[in-house]
PDB file of C-alpha atoms in Angstrom:
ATOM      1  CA  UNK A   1     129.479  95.439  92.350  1.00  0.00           C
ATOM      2  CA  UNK A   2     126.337  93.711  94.056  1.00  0.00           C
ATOM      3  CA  UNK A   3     123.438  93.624  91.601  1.00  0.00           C
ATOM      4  CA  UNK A   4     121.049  91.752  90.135  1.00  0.00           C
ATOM      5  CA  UNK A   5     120.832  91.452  86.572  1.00  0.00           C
ATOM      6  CA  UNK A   6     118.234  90.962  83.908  1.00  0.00           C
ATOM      7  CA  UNK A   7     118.159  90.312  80.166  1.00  0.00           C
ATOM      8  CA  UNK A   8     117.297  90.799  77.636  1.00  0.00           C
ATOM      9  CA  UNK A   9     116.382  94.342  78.509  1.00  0.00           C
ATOM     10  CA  UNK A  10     114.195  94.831  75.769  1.00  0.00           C
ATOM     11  CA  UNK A  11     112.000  91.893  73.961  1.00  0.00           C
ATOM     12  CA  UNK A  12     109.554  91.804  71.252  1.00  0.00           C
ATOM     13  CA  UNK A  13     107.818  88.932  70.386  1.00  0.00           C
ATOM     14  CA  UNK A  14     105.035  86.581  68.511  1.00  0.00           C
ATOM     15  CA  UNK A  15     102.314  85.215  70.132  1.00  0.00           C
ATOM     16  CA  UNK A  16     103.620  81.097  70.673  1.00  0.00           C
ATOM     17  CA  UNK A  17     106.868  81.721  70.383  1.00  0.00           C
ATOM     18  CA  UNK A  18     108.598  80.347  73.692  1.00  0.00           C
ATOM     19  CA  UNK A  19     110.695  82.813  76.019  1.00  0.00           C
ATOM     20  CA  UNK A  20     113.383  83.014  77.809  1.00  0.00           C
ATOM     21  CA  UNK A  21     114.133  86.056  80.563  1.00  0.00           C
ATOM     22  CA  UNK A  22     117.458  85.371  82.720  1.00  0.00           C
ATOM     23  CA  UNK A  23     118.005  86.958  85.961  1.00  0.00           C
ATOM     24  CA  UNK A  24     121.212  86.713  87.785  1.00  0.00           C
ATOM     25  CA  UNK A  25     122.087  87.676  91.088  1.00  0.00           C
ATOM     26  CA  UNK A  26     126.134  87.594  92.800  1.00  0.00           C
ATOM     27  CA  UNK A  27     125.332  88.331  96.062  1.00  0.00           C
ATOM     28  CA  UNK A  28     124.939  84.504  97.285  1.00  0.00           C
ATOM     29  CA  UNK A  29     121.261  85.746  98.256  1.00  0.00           C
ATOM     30  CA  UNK A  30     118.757  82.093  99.045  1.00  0.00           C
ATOM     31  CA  UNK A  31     115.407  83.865  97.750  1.00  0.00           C
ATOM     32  CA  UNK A  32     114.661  85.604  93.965  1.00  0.00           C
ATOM     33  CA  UNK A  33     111.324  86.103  92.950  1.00  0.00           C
ATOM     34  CA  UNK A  34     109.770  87.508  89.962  1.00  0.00           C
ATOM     35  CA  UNK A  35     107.529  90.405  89.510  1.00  0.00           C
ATOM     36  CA  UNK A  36     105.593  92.061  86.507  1.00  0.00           C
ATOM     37  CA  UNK A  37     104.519  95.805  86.754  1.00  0.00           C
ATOM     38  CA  UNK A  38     101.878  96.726  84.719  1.00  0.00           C
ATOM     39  CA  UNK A  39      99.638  99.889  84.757  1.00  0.00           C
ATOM     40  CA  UNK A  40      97.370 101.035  87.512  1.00  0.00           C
ATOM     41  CA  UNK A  41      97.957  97.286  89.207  1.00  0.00           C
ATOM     42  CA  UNK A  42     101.409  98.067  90.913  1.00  0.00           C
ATOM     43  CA  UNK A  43     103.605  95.081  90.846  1.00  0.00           C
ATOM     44  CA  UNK A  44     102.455  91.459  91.379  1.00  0.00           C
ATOM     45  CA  UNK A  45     104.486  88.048  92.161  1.00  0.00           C
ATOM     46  CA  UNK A  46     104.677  86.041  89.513  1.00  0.00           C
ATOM     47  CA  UNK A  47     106.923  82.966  91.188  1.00  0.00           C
ATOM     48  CA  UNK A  48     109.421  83.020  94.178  1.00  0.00           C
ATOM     49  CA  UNK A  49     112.267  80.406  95.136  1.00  0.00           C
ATOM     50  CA  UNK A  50     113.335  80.159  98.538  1.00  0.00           C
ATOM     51  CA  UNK A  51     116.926  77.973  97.503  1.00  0.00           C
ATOM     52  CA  UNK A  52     118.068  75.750  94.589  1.00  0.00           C
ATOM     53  CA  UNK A  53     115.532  73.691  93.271  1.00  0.00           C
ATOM     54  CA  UNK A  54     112.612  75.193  95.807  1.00  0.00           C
ATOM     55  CA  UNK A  55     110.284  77.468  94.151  1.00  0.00           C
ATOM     56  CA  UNK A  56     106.570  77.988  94.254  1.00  0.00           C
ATOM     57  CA  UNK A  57     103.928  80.406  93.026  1.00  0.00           C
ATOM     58  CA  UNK A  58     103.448  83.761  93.269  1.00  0.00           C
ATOM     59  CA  UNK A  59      99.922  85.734  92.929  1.00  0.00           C
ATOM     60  CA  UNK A  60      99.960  85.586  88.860  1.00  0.00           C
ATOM     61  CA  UNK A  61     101.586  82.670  88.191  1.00  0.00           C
ATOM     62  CA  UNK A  62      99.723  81.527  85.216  1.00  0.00           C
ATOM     63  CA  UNK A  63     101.269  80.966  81.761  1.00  0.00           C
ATOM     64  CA  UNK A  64     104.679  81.100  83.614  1.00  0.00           C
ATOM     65  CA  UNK A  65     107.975  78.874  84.831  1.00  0.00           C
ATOM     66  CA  UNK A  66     110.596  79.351  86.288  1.00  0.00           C
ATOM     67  CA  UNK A  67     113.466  77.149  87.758  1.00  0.00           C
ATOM     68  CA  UNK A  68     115.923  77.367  90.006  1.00  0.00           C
ATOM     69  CA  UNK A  69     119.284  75.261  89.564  1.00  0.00           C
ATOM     70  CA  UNK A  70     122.266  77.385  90.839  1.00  0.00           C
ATOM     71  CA  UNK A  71     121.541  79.949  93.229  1.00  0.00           C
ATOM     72  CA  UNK A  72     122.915  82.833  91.334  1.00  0.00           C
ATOM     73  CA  UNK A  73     120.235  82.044  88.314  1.00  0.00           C
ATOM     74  CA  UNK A  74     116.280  82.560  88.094  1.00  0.00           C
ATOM     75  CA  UNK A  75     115.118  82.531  84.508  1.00  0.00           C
ATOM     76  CA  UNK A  76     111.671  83.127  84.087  1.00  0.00           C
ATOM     77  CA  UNK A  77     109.825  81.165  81.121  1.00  0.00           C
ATOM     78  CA  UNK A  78     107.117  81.500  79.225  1.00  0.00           C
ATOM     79  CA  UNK A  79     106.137  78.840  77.237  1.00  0.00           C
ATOM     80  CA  UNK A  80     103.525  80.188  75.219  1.00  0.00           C
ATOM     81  CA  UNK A  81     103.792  83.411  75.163  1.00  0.00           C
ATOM     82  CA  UNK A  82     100.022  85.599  75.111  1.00  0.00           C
ATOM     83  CA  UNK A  83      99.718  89.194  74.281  1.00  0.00           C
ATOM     84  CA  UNK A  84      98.278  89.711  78.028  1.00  0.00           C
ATOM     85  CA  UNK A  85     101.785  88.879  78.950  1.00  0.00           C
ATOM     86  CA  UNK A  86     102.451  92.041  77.444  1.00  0.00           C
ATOM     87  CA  UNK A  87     104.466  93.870  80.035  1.00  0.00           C
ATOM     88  CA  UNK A  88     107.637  95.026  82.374  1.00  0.00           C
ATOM     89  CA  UNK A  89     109.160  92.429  84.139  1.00  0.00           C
ATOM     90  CA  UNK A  90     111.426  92.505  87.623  1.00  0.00           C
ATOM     91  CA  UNK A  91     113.509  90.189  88.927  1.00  0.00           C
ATOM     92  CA  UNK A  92     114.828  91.005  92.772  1.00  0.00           C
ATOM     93  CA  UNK A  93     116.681  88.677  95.379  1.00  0.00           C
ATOM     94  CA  UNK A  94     117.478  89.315  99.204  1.00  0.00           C
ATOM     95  CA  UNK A  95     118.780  87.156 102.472  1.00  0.00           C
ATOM     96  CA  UNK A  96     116.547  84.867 104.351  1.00  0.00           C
ATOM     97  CA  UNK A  97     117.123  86.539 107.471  1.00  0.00           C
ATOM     98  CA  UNK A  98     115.822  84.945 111.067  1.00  0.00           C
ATOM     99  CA  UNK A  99     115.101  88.411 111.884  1.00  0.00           C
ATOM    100  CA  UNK A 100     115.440  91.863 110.515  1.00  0.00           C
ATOM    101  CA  UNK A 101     114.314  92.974 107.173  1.00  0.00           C
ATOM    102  CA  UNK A 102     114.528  91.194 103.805  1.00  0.00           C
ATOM    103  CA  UNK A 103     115.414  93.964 101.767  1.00  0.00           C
ATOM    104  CA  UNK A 104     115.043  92.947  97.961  1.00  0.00           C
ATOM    105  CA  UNK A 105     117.175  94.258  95.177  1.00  0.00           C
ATOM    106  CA  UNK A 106     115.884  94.643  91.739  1.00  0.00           C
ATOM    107  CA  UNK A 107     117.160  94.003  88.308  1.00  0.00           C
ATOM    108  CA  UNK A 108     117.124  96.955  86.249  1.00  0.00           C
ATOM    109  CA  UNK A 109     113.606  95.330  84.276  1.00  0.00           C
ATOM    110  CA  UNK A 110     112.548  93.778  81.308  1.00  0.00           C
ATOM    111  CA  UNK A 111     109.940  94.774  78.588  1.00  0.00           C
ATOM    112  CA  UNK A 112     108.584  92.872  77.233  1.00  0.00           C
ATOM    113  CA  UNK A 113     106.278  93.308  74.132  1.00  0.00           C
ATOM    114  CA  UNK A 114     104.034  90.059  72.634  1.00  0.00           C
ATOM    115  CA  UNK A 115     102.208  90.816  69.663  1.00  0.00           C
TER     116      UNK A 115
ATOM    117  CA  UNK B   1      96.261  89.056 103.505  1.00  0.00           C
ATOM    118  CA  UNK B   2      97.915  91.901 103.191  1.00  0.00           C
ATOM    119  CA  UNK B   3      97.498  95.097 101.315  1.00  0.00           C
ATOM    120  CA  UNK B   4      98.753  98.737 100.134  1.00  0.00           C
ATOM    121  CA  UNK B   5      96.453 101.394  98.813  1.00  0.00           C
ATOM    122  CA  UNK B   6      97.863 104.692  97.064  1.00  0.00           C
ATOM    123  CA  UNK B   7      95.280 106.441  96.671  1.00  0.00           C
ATOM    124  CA  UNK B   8      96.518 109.082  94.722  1.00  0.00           C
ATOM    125  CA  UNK B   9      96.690 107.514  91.039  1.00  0.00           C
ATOM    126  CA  UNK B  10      98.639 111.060  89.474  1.00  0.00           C
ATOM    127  CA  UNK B  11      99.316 114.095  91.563  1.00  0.00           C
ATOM    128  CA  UNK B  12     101.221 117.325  89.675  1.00  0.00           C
ATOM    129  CA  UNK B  13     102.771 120.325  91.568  1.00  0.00           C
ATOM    130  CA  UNK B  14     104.856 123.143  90.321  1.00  0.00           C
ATOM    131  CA  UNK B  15     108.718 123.094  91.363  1.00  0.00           C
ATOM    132  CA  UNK B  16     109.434 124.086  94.801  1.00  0.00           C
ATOM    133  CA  UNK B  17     105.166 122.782  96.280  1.00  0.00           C
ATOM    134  CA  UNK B  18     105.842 120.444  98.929  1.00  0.00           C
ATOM    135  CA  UNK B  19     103.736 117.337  98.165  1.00  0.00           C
ATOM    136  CA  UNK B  20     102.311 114.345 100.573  1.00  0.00           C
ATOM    137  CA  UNK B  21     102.253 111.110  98.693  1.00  0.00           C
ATOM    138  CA  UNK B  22      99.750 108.555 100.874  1.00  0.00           C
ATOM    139  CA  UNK B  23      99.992 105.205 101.442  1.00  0.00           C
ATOM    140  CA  UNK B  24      97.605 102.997 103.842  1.00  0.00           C
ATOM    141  CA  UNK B  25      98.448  99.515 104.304  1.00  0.00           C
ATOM    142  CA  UNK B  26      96.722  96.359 106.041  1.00  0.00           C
ATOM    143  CA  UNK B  27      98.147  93.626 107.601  1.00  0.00           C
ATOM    144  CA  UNK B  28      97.821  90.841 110.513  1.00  0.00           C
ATOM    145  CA  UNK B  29     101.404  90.534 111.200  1.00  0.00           C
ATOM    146  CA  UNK B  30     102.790  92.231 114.492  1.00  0.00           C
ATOM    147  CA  UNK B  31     105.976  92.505 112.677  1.00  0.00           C
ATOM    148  CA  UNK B  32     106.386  94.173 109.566  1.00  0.00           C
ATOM    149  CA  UNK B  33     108.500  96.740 107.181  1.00  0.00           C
ATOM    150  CA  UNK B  34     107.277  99.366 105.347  1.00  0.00           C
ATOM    151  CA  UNK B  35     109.181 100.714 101.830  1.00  0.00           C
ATOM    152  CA  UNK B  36     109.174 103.354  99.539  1.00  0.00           C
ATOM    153  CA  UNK B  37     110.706 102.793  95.685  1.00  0.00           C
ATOM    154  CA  UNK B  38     111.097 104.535  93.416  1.00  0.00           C
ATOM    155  CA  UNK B  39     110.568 104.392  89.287  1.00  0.00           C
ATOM    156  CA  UNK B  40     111.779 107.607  87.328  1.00  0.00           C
ATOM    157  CA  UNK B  41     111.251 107.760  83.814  1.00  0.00           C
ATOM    158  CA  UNK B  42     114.061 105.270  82.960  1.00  0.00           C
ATOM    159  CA  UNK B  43     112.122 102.699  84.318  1.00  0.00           C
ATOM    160  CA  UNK B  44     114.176 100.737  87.254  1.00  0.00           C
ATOM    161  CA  UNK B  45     113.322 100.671  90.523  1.00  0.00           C
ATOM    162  CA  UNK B  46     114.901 102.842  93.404  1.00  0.00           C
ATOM    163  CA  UNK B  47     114.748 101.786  96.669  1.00  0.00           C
ATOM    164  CA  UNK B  48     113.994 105.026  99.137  1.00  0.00           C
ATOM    165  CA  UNK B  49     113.237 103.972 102.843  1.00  0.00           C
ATOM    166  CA  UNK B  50     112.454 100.792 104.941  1.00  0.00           C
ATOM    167  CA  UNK B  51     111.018 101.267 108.107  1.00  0.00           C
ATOM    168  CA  UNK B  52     110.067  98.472 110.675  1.00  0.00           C
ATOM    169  CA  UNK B  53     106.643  98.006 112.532  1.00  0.00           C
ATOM    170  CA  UNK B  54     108.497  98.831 116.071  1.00  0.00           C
ATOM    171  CA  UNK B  55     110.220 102.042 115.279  1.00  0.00           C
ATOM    172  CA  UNK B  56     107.791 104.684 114.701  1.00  0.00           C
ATOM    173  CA  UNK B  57     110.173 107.661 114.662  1.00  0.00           C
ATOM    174  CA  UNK B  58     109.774 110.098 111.399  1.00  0.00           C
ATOM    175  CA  UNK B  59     112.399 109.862 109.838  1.00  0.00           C
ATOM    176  CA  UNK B  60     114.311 112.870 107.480  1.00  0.00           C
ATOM    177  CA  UNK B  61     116.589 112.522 104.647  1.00  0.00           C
ATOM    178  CA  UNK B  62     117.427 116.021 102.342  1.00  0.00           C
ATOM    179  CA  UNK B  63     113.958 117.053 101.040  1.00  0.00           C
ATOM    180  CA  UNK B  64     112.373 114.071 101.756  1.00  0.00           C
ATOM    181  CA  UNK B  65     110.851 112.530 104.923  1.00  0.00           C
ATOM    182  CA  UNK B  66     108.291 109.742 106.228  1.00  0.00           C
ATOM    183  CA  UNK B  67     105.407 109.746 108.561  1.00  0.00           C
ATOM    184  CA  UNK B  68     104.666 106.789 110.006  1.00  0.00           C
ATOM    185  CA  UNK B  69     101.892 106.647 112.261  1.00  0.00           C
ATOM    186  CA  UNK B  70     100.534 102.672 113.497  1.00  0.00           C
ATOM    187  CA  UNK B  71      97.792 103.695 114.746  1.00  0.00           C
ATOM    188  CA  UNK B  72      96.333 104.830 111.230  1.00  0.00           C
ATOM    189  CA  UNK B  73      98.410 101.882 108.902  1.00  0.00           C
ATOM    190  CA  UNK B  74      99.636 104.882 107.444  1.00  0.00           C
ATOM    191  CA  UNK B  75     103.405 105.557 105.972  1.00  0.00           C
ATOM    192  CA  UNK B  76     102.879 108.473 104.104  1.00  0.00           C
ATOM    193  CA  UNK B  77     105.833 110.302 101.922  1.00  0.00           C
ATOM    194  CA  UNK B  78     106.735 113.874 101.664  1.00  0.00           C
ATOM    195  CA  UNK B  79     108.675 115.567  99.199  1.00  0.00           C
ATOM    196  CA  UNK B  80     109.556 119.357 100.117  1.00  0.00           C
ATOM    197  CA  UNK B  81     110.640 121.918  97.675  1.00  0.00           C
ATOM    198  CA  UNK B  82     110.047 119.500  94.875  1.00  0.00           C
ATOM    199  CA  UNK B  83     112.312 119.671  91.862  1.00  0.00           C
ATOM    200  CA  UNK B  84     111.480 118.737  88.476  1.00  0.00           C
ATOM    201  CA  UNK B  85     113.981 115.082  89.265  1.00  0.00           C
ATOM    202  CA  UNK B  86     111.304 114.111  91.369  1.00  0.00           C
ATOM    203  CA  UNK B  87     109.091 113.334  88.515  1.00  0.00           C
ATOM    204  CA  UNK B  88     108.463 110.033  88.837  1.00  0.00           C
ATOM    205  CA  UNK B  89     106.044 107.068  90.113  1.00  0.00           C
ATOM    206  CA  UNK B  90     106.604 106.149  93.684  1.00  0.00           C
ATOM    207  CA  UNK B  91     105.541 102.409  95.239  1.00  0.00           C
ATOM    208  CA  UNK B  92     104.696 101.685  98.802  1.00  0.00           C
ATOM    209  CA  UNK B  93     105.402  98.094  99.766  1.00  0.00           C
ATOM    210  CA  UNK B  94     104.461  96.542 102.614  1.00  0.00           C
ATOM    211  CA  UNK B  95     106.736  92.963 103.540  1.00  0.00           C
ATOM    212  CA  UNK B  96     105.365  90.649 106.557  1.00  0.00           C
ATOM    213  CA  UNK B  97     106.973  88.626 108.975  1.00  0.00           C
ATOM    214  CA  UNK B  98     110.544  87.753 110.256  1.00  0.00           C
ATOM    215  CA  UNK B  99     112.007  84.280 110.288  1.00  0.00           C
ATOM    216  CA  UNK B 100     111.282  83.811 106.629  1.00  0.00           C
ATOM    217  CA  UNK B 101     111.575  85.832 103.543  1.00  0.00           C
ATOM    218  CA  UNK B 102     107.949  87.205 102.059  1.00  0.00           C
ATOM    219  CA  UNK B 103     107.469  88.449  99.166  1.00  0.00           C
ATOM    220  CA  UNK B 104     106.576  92.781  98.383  1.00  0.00           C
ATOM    221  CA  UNK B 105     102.822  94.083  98.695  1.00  0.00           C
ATOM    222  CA  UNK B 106     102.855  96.561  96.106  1.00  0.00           C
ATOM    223  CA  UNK B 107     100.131  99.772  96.257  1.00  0.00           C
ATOM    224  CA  UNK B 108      99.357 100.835  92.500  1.00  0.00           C
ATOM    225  CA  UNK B 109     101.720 103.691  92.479  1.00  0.00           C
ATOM    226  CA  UNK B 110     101.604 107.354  92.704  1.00  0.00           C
ATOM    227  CA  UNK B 111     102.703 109.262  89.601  1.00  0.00           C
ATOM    228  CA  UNK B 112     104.395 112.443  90.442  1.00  0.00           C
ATOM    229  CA  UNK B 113     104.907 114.944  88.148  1.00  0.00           C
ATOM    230  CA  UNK B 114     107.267 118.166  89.250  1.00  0.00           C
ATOM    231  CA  UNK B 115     106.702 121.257  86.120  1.00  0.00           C
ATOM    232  CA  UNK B 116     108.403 124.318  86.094  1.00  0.00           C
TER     233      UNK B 116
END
């Protein structure tokens, strides 16, 4: 089945305490990106990566890494984590197309909680 | 840059109201697609529709169907005879550009909510 997942799902942490959030994707798809949701500001781009070992920033990408070294694999990192990091988390993929749309899939989420 | 506006932060109808949800978008790319997700309770996302700047034609699927009209940047979503299922927040996303990838303008989000 073609999907993209996420974990953990669910994450509650300390302030400082460093982060991991994997995404994996197996549809052989060149671009992931990362997006947090959080309430009445939609969903914003945190970091996008066109291939292996190309990535650059989103529109929040402060207090955030990523890293792309397989294609299939997009973790998300934050180093120091801050409670404004405080929220829910999507990872999505798609095609590069040279035309047509770039539908993205979505990973099911990831909330995460820093106290 | 580009841009989505919901304007409608929380809308609530009882079952079986049809119900518009809005969404206005701005961009300065001639070509462009135009989604609709959407995020029940459960939290994941749910992708709806994609439409493309050149095709213009409403389009109709069960209850639900899309205007989209150019000349206003408009893409608006209707829900008829509602059912409480439909409770949920629903994203418009705007994505520019061919040749490349772009990332998903969000809007803020609509929040639904369907009550017997």
């Amino acid at each position: 089945e073609a999907q993209v997942t996420q974990n953990p799902r669910y994450l509650i942490t300390v302030t400082g305490k460093k982060l991991t959030v994997t995404c994996s994707q197996n549809m052989n798809h060149e671009y992931m990106s990362w997006y947090r949701q959080d309430p009445g500001l939609g969903l914003r781009q945190i970091y996008y990566s066109m291939n292996v070992e190309v990535t650059d920033k989103g529109d929040v990408p402060e207090g955030y890494k990523v890293s792309r070294k397989e294609k299939r694999n997009f973790p998300l990192i934050l180093e120091s984590p801050s409670p404004n990091q405080t929220s829910l988390y999507f990872c999505a993929s798609s095609l590069i197309r040279t035309s047509g749309s770039n539908e993205q899939f979505f990973g099911p989420g990831t909330r995460l909680t820093v106290l | 840059a580009q841009k989505v506006t919901q304007a409608q932060t929380e809308i609530s109808v009882v079952e079986k109201e049809d119900v518009t949800l809005d969404c206005v978008y701005e961009t300065r790319d001639t070509t462009y697609y135009l989604f609709w997700y959407k995020q029940p309770p459960s939290g994941e996302l749910v992708f709806l529709i994609r439409r493309n700047s050149f095709d213009e034609q409403n389009e109709i699927s069960g209850r639900y169907s899309w205007n989209f009209q150019k000349s206003t940047s408009s893409f608006n979503f209707t829900i008829t005879a509602s059912q409480v299922v439909d409770s949920a927040v629903y994203f418009c996303a705007l994505s520019g550009g061919t040749g490349t990838a772009s990332k998903l303008t969000f809007g803020t989000g609509t929040r639904l909510q369907v009550t017997l």
